[in-house]
Amino acid sequence: MSEAVEAVIIGSGFGGAITACRLARKWPGKVVVLERGKRYPMGSFPRAPHDLARNFWCLTEDKTRRPPHVSRLVRTTRQHQLGMIDARNYDHMDVVLAAGLGGGSLIYANVFLIPPDEVFDSRWPGTCKKSDLVPYYQVAKDVLGSRPIPPDNDPRRRIIRTHLFEEVAKRTGRNSSRLDINVFFGNDFQNPLPIGQQDVNRYGALQTSCVYCAECIIGCNYHSKNTLDLNYLYMAENVHQADIRTKCLAVKIVPVNARADEDPSADGEHGYRVYYKDLRASGSVDAILTKRVVVSAGTLGSTELLLRAKLRDKTLPRISDRLGHSFSGNGDFLEFVLGSAEPDPNYGPTITQRIDHNLFQDFQRNHAFVIEDASYPALLAWFVEGFKPRAFWLPAVWRFLRDLWARVTTGKSLGRIGYALEDILSDDISFNTCVLLCMGLDKSNGVMRLDENANLAVEWPYQDSLLLYTAILEAGKQFRDAVRGEIFMPLANWDWPIRNNITVHPLGGCVLGDDPTRGVTSSDRSSFGQVFGYKGLYVADGAIVPTAVGANPTATISALSEMVGESITGIKPDAKLV
């Protein structure tokens, strides 16, 4: 016999956390959250290389292509790896996700950036243009505590790369601004707490004023990141009695009839039975009977679950044939400038500011992107320093020869290029490297489907977005020249003939639309986020975003999820969460 509740939330990222909090407020004690990953209390994120290597996600039966060491570890141990980092390899697009209570907030770079009006083109329904989203942006921003880094009057708060990137913007005639980031510096925005001092946040969770350790992207052991388990999920569980179950993987959704019997021909009017696999010792499959379901397993997870329900299990056959379409990597691109003036990328929050390239000013759709400064943990800096001869020698030689040939054929001065390789390979490369995180408006025309193993596959036509990628590459070279760097290099797997990109911001697959011919989920405000053809079945995460947003998508996913929550509960959201 399956238990019966008002709502089941599948996933605990931004969509799942927000809707869990809002629905649990409406139905206290009658909302269940299923999260495949585990909890990460303060101080629990791994730091030793051995533990980090095992902090990846992979199930024993999983046939998805993953980094070789992850697949090998699962094969040899024959055990699930329930780590935080879910890295997947697809054709021309690799994706990095997170598993754990709080979803992507555990490893994201904290940025809350609202895109410009021009992003919301004809592919966005009329009910969710930017003007419609503004009040929901504001609520989410208040809850997440978004603010720029405090002034650097205290020498310990001075971040060298922030000022360097701002100087590059001036030299290249670009606009630059400090970003709002979801990082805890204390509850008083005007008077930040001293570095490392602890206090409870407005919702009662204990946090630490940012210690500038640059470890945001591998999990903050100080709880200085305003991750979802410290706000939305904290209130859902501790105030509204939501039942949060970790290490529980949703595997099937089946509608039921008036007698609570499973009936694939039903439209959801009488609810659903959600099956989930217990990934702890038992490995059993259990079920919950619920009046409504919110699928918030992330862009890939939600799309995969619904594709299986439509095509493999045939329990939800009415879902629109648009399911899986409009996939986007949000224009993500990663570049490096080596041998530049000491940017010290191992200090401070991961991202602090942006340089605009035709996204917020002088909008040009095919060339619209931002470049954001980036830090990475000192732990990774040790790795870079220890392995730089093997890791950088061949790529550096290739780029050196290519640059040399270009200078010879164009008659440019050779300058110091003859010494560049020696400088790069013998110098403190981890201290003298600028990391450029780029994102922009790709074509958003990828397709997600099921492969022969009923696992998700992604088809990414990278050629269609080459105008964007080429503009990003040119901007990276301009950045190199502005800082008098020695070597510019994109992430190695972008080089010909591989042409693989990497995204940490996948979007689309269950996009909002006015009808089933244009989307998978309803854009009508009375049923916002509800899957066409089914009552009480919703999607709330990056999967419903119709296009790339150019900016970090956290803000937009949060605003749309607040709208989904309001559609279900009928309660206008506020930042108090009570």
PDB file of N, CA and C in Angstrom, residues 310-387:
ATOM      1  N   LYS A 310       6.707   8.824 -21.205  1.00  0.00           N
ATOM      2  CA  LYS A 310       5.965   8.940 -22.464  1.00  0.00           C
ATOM      3  C   LYS A 310       6.288   7.801 -23.424  1.00  0.00           C
ATOM      4  N   LEU A 311       7.584   7.459 -23.565  1.00  0.00           N
ATOM      5  CA  LEU A 311       8.002   6.566 -24.639  1.00  0.00           C
ATOM      6  C   LEU A 311       8.326   5.150 -24.197  1.00  0.00           C
ATOM      7  N   ARG A 312       8.926   4.983 -23.022  1.00  0.00           N
ATOM      8  CA  ARG A 312       9.302   3.638 -22.591  1.00  0.00           C
ATOM      9  C   ARG A 312       8.181   2.998 -21.763  1.00  0.00           C
ATOM     10  N   ASP A 313       7.793   3.672 -20.669  1.00  0.00           N
ATOM     11  CA  ASP A 313       6.782   3.102 -19.774  1.00  0.00           C
ATOM     12  C   ASP A 313       5.359   3.341 -20.275  1.00  0.00           C
ATOM     13  N   LYS A 314       5.202   4.361 -21.116  1.00  0.00           N
ATOM     14  CA  LYS A 314       3.907   4.720 -21.699  1.00  0.00           C
ATOM     15  C   LYS A 314       2.840   4.988 -20.631  1.00  0.00           C
ATOM     16  N   THR A 315       3.283   5.560 -19.512  1.00  0.00           N
ATOM     17  CA  THR A 315       2.350   5.930 -18.446  1.00  0.00           C
ATOM     18  C   THR A 315       1.830   7.353 -18.618  1.00  0.00           C
ATOM     19  N   LEU A 316       2.540   8.173 -19.404  1.00  0.00           N
ATOM     20  CA  LEU A 316       2.111   9.562 -19.652  1.00  0.00           C
ATOM     21  C   LEU A 316       2.169   9.831 -21.156  1.00  0.00           C
ATOM     22  N   PRO A 317       1.373   9.110 -21.927  1.00  0.00           N
ATOM     23  CA  PRO A 317       1.500   9.197 -23.388  1.00  0.00           C
ATOM     24  C   PRO A 317       1.035  10.517 -23.991  1.00  0.00           C
ATOM     25  N   ARG A 318       0.289  11.327 -23.228  1.00  0.00           N
ATOM     26  CA  ARG A 318      -0.276  12.560 -23.796  1.00  0.00           C
ATOM     27  C   ARG A 318       0.711  13.723 -23.812  1.00  0.00           C
ATOM     28  N   ILE A 319       1.863  13.559 -23.198  1.00  0.00           N
ATOM     29  CA  ILE A 319       2.814  14.680 -23.157  1.00  0.00           C
ATOM     30  C   ILE A 319       3.137  15.130 -24.579  1.00  0.00           C
ATOM     31  N   SER A 320       3.261  16.419 -24.753  1.00  0.00           N
ATOM     32  CA  SER A 320       3.525  17.012 -26.068  1.00  0.00           C
ATOM     33  C   SER A 320       4.766  16.408 -26.729  1.00  0.00           C
ATOM     34  N   ASP A 321       4.691  16.294 -28.039  1.00  0.00           N
ATOM     35  CA  ASP A 321       5.845  15.810 -28.805  1.00  0.00           C
ATOM     36  C   ASP A 321       6.990  16.817 -28.804  1.00  0.00           C
ATOM     37  N   ARG A 322       6.772  17.986 -28.228  1.00  0.00           N
ATOM     38  CA  ARG A 322       7.855  18.971 -28.097  1.00  0.00           C
ATOM     39  C   ARG A 322       8.794  18.612 -26.942  1.00  0.00           C
ATOM     40  N   LEU A 323       8.465  17.565 -26.208  1.00  0.00           N
ATOM     41  CA  LEU A 323       9.301  17.131 -25.096  1.00  0.00           C
ATOM     42  C   LEU A 323      10.708  16.821 -25.595  1.00  0.00           C
ATOM     43  N   GLY A 324      11.715  17.422 -24.933  1.00  0.00           N
ATOM     44  CA  GLY A 324      13.114  17.210 -25.298  1.00  0.00           C
ATOM     45  C   GLY A 324      13.680  18.267 -26.225  1.00  0.00           C
ATOM     46  N   HIS A 325      12.832  19.095 -26.802  1.00  0.00           N
ATOM     47  CA  HIS A 325      13.301  20.111 -27.753  1.00  0.00           C
ATOM     48  C   HIS A 325      13.709  21.404 -27.034  1.00  0.00           C
ATOM     49  N   SER A 326      14.353  22.284 -27.783  1.00  0.00           N
ATOM     50  CA  SER A 326      14.805  23.604 -27.304  1.00  0.00           C
ATOM     51  C   SER A 326      15.870  23.489 -26.222  1.00  0.00           C
ATOM     52  N   PHE A 327      16.707  22.455 -26.310  1.00  0.00           N
ATOM     53  CA  PHE A 327      17.824  22.349 -25.364  1.00  0.00           C
ATOM     54  C   PHE A 327      18.831  23.463 -25.629  1.00  0.00           C
ATOM     55  N   SER A 328      19.387  23.998 -24.537  1.00  0.00           N
ATOM     56  CA  SER A 328      20.399  25.058 -24.626  1.00  0.00           C
ATOM     57  C   SER A 328      21.480  24.832 -23.578  1.00  0.00           C
ATOM     58  N   GLY A 329      22.702  25.176 -23.928  1.00  0.00           N
ATOM     59  CA  GLY A 329      23.796  25.184 -22.957  1.00  0.00           C
ATOM     60  C   GLY A 329      24.021  26.560 -22.377  1.00  0.00           C
ATOM     61  N   ASN A 330      23.080  27.476 -22.642  1.00  0.00           N
ATOM     62  CA  ASN A 330      23.157  28.874 -22.194  1.00  0.00           C
ATOM     63  C   ASN A 330      24.435  29.565 -22.660  1.00  0.00           C
ATOM     64  N   GLY A 331      24.967  29.097 -23.779  1.00  0.00           N
ATOM     65  CA  GLY A 331      26.155  29.740 -24.337  1.00  0.00           C
ATOM     66  C   GLY A 331      27.400  29.605 -23.482  1.00  0.00           C
ATOM     67  N   ASP A 332      27.429  28.644 -22.565  1.00  0.00           N
ATOM     68  CA  ASP A 332      28.579  28.492 -21.663  1.00  0.00           C
ATOM     69  C   ASP A 332      29.863  28.229 -22.448  1.00  0.00           C
ATOM     70  N   PHE A 333      30.937  28.888 -22.027  1.00  0.00           N
ATOM     71  CA  PHE A 333      32.246  28.712 -22.670  1.00  0.00           C
ATOM     72  C   PHE A 333      33.313  29.083 -21.646  1.00  0.00           C
ATOM     73  N   LEU A 334      34.400  28.327 -21.634  1.00  0.00           N
ATOM     74  CA  LEU A 334      35.457  28.530 -20.642  1.00  0.00           C
ATOM     75  C   LEU A 334      36.781  28.805 -21.342  1.00  0.00           C
ATOM     76  N   GLU A 335      37.462  29.890 -20.928  1.00  0.00           N
ATOM     77  CA  GLU A 335      38.728  30.292 -21.545  1.00  0.00           C
ATOM     78  C   GLU A 335      39.755  30.629 -20.464  1.00  0.00           C
ATOM     79  N   PHE A 336      41.037  30.605 -20.876  1.00  0.00           N
ATOM     80  CA  PHE A 336      42.124  30.911 -19.958  1.00  0.00           C
ATOM     81  C   PHE A 336      43.128  31.825 -20.651  1.00  0.00           C
ATOM     82  N   VAL A 337      43.667  32.769 -19.878  1.00  0.00           N
ATOM     83  CA  VAL A 337      44.779  33.590 -20.340  1.00  0.00           C
ATOM     84  C   VAL A 337      45.936  33.321 -19.384  1.00  0.00           C
ATOM     85  N   LEU A 338      47.013  32.735 -19.911  1.00  0.00           N
ATOM     86  CA  LEU A 338      48.149  32.332 -19.102  1.00  0.00           C
ATOM     87  C   LEU A 338      49.267  33.360 -19.212  1.00  0.00           C
ATOM     88  N   GLY A 339      49.979  33.552 -18.107  1.00  0.00           N
ATOM     89  CA  GLY A 339      51.128  34.446 -18.108  1.00  0.00           C
ATOM     90  C   GLY A 339      50.748  35.902 -18.038  1.00  0.00           C
ATOM     91  N   SER A 340      49.596  36.196 -17.456  1.00  0.00           N
ATOM     92  CA  SER A 340      49.159  37.584 -17.342  1.00  0.00           C
ATOM     93  C   SER A 340      49.604  38.168 -16.005  1.00  0.00           C
ATOM     94  N   ALA A 341      49.310  39.445 -15.817  1.00  0.00           N
ATOM     95  CA  ALA A 341      49.645  40.094 -14.548  1.00  0.00           C
ATOM     96  C   ALA A 341      48.914  39.402 -13.415  1.00  0.00           C
ATOM     97  N   GLU A 342      49.528  39.082 -12.386  1.00  0.00           N
ATOM     98  CA  GLU A 342      49.101  38.299 -11.235  1.00  0.00           C
ATOM     99  C   GLU A 342      47.649  38.502 -10.802  1.00  0.00           C
ATOM    100  N   PRO A 343      46.714  37.749 -11.373  1.00  0.00           N
ATOM    101  CA  PRO A 343      45.308  37.945 -10.990  1.00  0.00           C
ATOM    102  C   PRO A 343      44.921  37.215  -9.713  1.00  0.00           C
ATOM    103  N   ASP A 344      45.765  36.301  -9.236  1.00  0.00           N
ATOM    104  CA  ASP A 344      45.492  35.528  -8.016  1.00  0.00           C
ATOM    105  C   ASP A 344      44.087  34.920  -8.061  1.00  0.00           C
ATOM    106  N   PRO A 345      43.869  33.893  -8.905  1.00  0.00           N
ATOM    107  CA  PRO A 345      42.525  33.330  -9.053  1.00  0.00           C
ATOM    108  C   PRO A 345      42.144  32.336  -7.962  1.00  0.00           C
ATOM    109  N   ASN A 346      42.916  32.247  -6.902  1.00  0.00           N
ATOM    110  CA  ASN A 346      42.631  31.285  -5.831  1.00  0.00           C
ATOM    111  C   ASN A 346      42.124  31.968  -4.569  1.00  0.00           C
ATOM    112  N   TYR A 347      41.476  33.132  -4.759  1.00  0.00           N
ATOM    113  CA  TYR A 347      41.031  33.898  -3.601  1.00  0.00           C
ATOM    114  C   TYR A 347      39.697  34.557  -3.902  1.00  0.00           C
ATOM    115  N   GLY A 348      38.785  34.491  -2.937  1.00  0.00           N
ATOM    116  CA  GLY A 348      37.502  35.186  -3.055  1.00  0.00           C
ATOM    117  C   GLY A 348      36.397  34.295  -3.593  1.00  0.00           C
ATOM    118  N   PRO A 349      35.145  34.774  -3.547  1.00  0.00           N
ATOM    119  CA  PRO A 349      34.036  34.031  -4.155  1.00  0.00           C
ATOM    120  C   PRO A 349      34.321  33.736  -5.623  1.00  0.00           C
ATOM    121  N   THR A 350      33.721  32.684  -6.151  1.00  0.00           N
ATOM    122  CA  THR A 350      34.050  32.235  -7.502  1.00  0.00           C
ATOM    123  C   THR A 350      33.895  33.331  -8.535  1.00  0.00           C
ATOM    124  N   ILE A 351      32.814  34.106  -8.463  1.00  0.00           N
ATOM    125  CA  ILE A 351      32.572  35.184  -9.416  1.00  0.00           C
ATOM    126  C   ILE A 351      32.225  36.454  -8.647  1.00  0.00           C
ATOM    127  N   THR A 352      32.746  37.587  -9.110  1.00  0.00           N
ATOM    128  CA  THR A 352      32.445  38.855  -8.448  1.00  0.00           C
ATOM    129  C   THR A 352      31.948  39.935  -9.396  1.00  0.00           C
ATOM    130  N   GLN A 353      32.275  39.850 -10.687  1.00  0.00           N
ATOM    131  CA  GLN A 353      31.859  40.912 -11.598  1.00  0.00           C
ATOM    132  C   GLN A 353      31.801  40.404 -13.022  1.00  0.00           C
ATOM    133  N   ARG A 354      31.270  41.229 -13.911  1.00  0.00           N
ATOM    134  CA  ARG A 354      31.105  40.839 -15.314  1.00  0.00           C
ATOM    135  C   ARG A 354      31.577  41.948 -16.246  1.00  0.00           C
ATOM    136  N   ILE A 355      31.966  41.526 -17.445  1.00  0.00           N
ATOM    137  CA  ILE A 355      32.229  42.444 -18.554  1.00  0.00           C
ATOM    138  C   ILE A 355      31.173  42.156 -19.616  1.00  0.00           C
ATOM    139  N   ASP A 356      30.481  43.174 -20.059  1.00  0.00           N
ATOM    140  CA  ASP A 356      29.373  42.991 -20.997  1.00  0.00           C
ATOM    141  C   ASP A 356      29.856  43.042 -22.443  1.00  0.00           C
ATOM    142  N   HIS A 357      29.391  42.086 -23.236  1.00  0.00           N
ATOM    143  CA  HIS A 357      29.653  42.068 -24.675  1.00  0.00           C
ATOM    144  C   HIS A 357      28.318  41.961 -25.403  1.00  0.00           C
ATOM    145  N   ASN A 358      27.679  43.107 -25.612  1.00  0.00           N
ATOM    146  CA  ASN A 358      26.474  43.216 -26.449  1.00  0.00           C
ATOM    147  C   ASN A 358      25.274  42.438 -25.924  1.00  0.00           C
ATOM    148  N   LEU A 359      25.230  42.205 -24.610  1.00  0.00           N
ATOM    149  CA  LEU A 359      24.048  41.595 -24.019  1.00  0.00           C
ATOM    150  C   LEU A 359      23.199  42.658 -23.330  1.00  0.00           C
ATOM    151  N   PHE A 360      23.795  43.415 -22.440  1.00  0.00           N
ATOM    152  CA  PHE A 360      23.062  44.435 -21.700  1.00  0.00           C
ATOM    153  C   PHE A 360      23.115  45.802 -22.382  1.00  0.00           C
ATOM    154  N   GLN A 361      24.143  46.043 -23.169  1.00  0.00           N
ATOM    155  CA  GLN A 361      24.249  47.284 -23.931  1.00  0.00           C
ATOM    156  C   GLN A 361      24.568  46.956 -25.387  1.00  0.00           C
ATOM    157  N   ASP A 362      24.013  47.748 -26.314  1.00  0.00           N
ATOM    158  CA  ASP A 362      24.241  47.532 -27.745  1.00  0.00           C
ATOM    159  C   ASP A 362      23.946  46.085 -28.125  1.00  0.00           C
ATOM    160  N   PHE A 363      22.753  45.636 -27.780  1.00  0.00           N
ATOM    161  CA  PHE A 363      22.372  44.233 -27.933  1.00  0.00           C
ATOM    162  C   PHE A 363      22.550  43.737 -29.368  1.00  0.00           C
ATOM    163  N   GLN A 364      23.242  42.608 -29.517  1.00  0.00           N
ATOM    164  CA  GLN A 364      23.402  41.932 -30.804  1.00  0.00           C
ATOM    165  C   GLN A 364      23.195  40.439 -30.562  1.00  0.00           C
ATOM    166  N   ARG A 365      22.077  39.914 -30.996  1.00  0.00           N
ATOM    167  CA  ARG A 365      21.684  38.565 -30.592  1.00  0.00           C
ATOM    168  C   ARG A 365      22.741  37.516 -30.887  1.00  0.00           C
ATOM    169  N   ASN A 366      23.371  37.538 -32.019  1.00  0.00           N
ATOM    170  CA  ASN A 366      24.337  36.492 -32.370  1.00  0.00           C
ATOM    171  C   ASN A 366      25.699  36.697 -31.726  1.00  0.00           C
ATOM    172  N   HIS A 367      25.880  37.827 -31.058  1.00  0.00           N
ATOM    173  CA  HIS A 367      27.161  38.117 -30.413  1.00  0.00           C
ATOM    174  C   HIS A 367      26.955  38.596 -28.976  1.00  0.00           C
ATOM    175  N   ALA A 368      25.887  38.164 -28.343  1.00  0.00           N
ATOM    176  CA  ALA A 368      25.541  38.663 -27.011  1.00  0.00           C
ATOM    177  C   ALA A 368      26.024  37.697 -25.937  1.00  0.00           C
ATOM    178  N   PHE A 369      26.928  38.176 -25.092  1.00  0.00           N
ATOM    179  CA  PHE A 369      27.448  37.326 -24.015  1.00  0.00           C
ATOM    180  C   PHE A 369      28.087  38.204 -22.943  1.00  0.00           C
ATOM    181  N   VAL A 370      28.416  37.584 -21.834  1.00  0.00           N
ATOM    182  CA  VAL A 370      29.161  38.248 -20.771  1.00  0.00           C
ATOM    183  C   VAL A 370      30.400  37.412 -20.459  1.00  0.00           C
ATOM    184  N   ILE A 371      31.434  38.092 -19.986  1.00  0.00           N
ATOM    185  CA  ILE A 371      32.625  37.423 -19.455  1.00  0.00           C
ATOM    186  C   ILE A 371      32.677  37.730 -17.963  1.00  0.00           C
ATOM    187  N   GLU A 372      32.768  36.690 -17.156  1.00  0.00           N
ATOM    188  CA  GLU A 372      32.820  36.859 -15.706  1.00  0.00           C
ATOM    189  C   GLU A 372      34.158  36.374 -15.177  1.00  0.00           C
ATOM    190  N   ASP A 373      34.654  37.087 -14.186  1.00  0.00           N
ATOM    191  CA  ASP A 373      35.907  36.676 -13.564  1.00  0.00           C
ATOM    192  C   ASP A 373      35.670  35.367 -12.819  1.00  0.00           C
ATOM    193  N   ALA A 374      36.719  34.625 -12.557  1.00  0.00           N
ATOM    194  CA  ALA A 374      36.525  33.341 -11.875  1.00  0.00           C
ATOM    195  C   ALA A 374      37.705  33.034 -10.977  1.00  0.00           C
ATOM    196  N   SER A 375      37.378  32.421  -9.860  1.00  0.00           N
ATOM    197  CA  SER A 375      38.408  31.858  -8.990  1.00  0.00           C
ATOM    198  C   SER A 375      38.256  30.351  -8.997  1.00  0.00           C
ATOM    199  N   TYR A 376      39.278  29.662  -8.547  1.00  0.00           N
ATOM    200  CA  TYR A 376      39.159  28.220  -8.341  1.00  0.00           C
ATOM    201  C   TYR A 376      39.966  27.862  -7.107  1.00  0.00           C
ATOM    202  N   PRO A 377      39.609  26.766  -6.431  1.00  0.00           N
ATOM    203  CA  PRO A 377      40.185  26.476  -5.115  1.00  0.00           C
ATOM    204  C   PRO A 377      41.689  26.244  -5.154  1.00  0.00           C
ATOM    205  N   ALA A 378      42.341  26.595  -4.046  1.00  0.00           N
ATOM    206  CA  ALA A 378      43.780  26.355  -3.924  1.00  0.00           C
ATOM    207  C   ALA A 378      44.103  24.879  -4.085  1.00  0.00           C
ATOM    208  N   LEU A 379      43.181  24.013  -3.708  1.00  0.00           N
ATOM    209  CA  LEU A 379      43.370  22.577  -3.891  1.00  0.00           C
ATOM    210  C   LEU A 379      43.634  22.254  -5.356  1.00  0.00           C
ATOM    211  N   LEU A 380      42.855  22.877  -6.256  1.00  0.00           N
ATOM    212  CA  LEU A 380      43.057  22.656  -7.684  1.00  0.00           C
ATOM    213  C   LEU A 380      44.318  23.350  -8.175  1.00  0.00           C
ATOM    214  N   ALA A 381      44.700  24.438  -7.520  1.00  0.00           N
ATOM    215  CA  ALA A 381      45.940  25.122  -7.893  1.00  0.00           C
ATOM    216  C   ALA A 381      47.143  24.212  -7.668  1.00  0.00           C
ATOM    217  N   TRP A 382      47.139  23.470  -6.568  1.00  0.00           N
ATOM    218  CA  TRP A 382      48.222  22.508  -6.325  1.00  0.00           C
ATOM    219  C   TRP A 382      48.270  21.468  -7.440  1.00  0.00           C
ATOM    220  N   PHE A 383      47.104  21.036  -7.887  1.00  0.00           N
ATOM    221  CA  PHE A 383      47.047  20.060  -8.968  1.00  0.00           C
ATOM    222  C   PHE A 383      47.646  20.646 -10.247  1.00  0.00           C
ATOM    223  N   VAL A 384      47.262  21.878 -10.559  1.00  0.00           N
ATOM    224  CA  VAL A 384      47.771  22.535 -11.762  1.00  0.00           C
ATOM    225  C   VAL A 384      49.288  22.674 -11.708  1.00  0.00           C
ATOM    226  N   GLU A 385      49.804  23.129 -10.569  1.00  0.00           N
ATOM    227  CA  GLU A 385      51.248  23.303 -10.442  1.00  0.00           C
ATOM    228  C   GLU A 385      51.990  21.964 -10.539  1.00  0.00           C
ATOM    229  N   GLY A 386      51.422  20.933  -9.927  1.00  0.00           N
ATOM    230  CA  GLY A 386      52.104  19.644  -9.908  1.00  0.00           C
ATOM    231  C   GLY A 386      52.119  18.948 -11.254  1.00  0.00           C
ATOM    232  N   PHE A 387      51.113  19.212 -12.082  1.00  0.00           N
ATOM    233  CA  PHE A 387      50.988  18.488 -13.333  1.00  0.00           C
ATOM    234  C   PHE A 387      51.180  19.370 -14.560  1.00  0.00           C
TER     235      PHE A 387
END
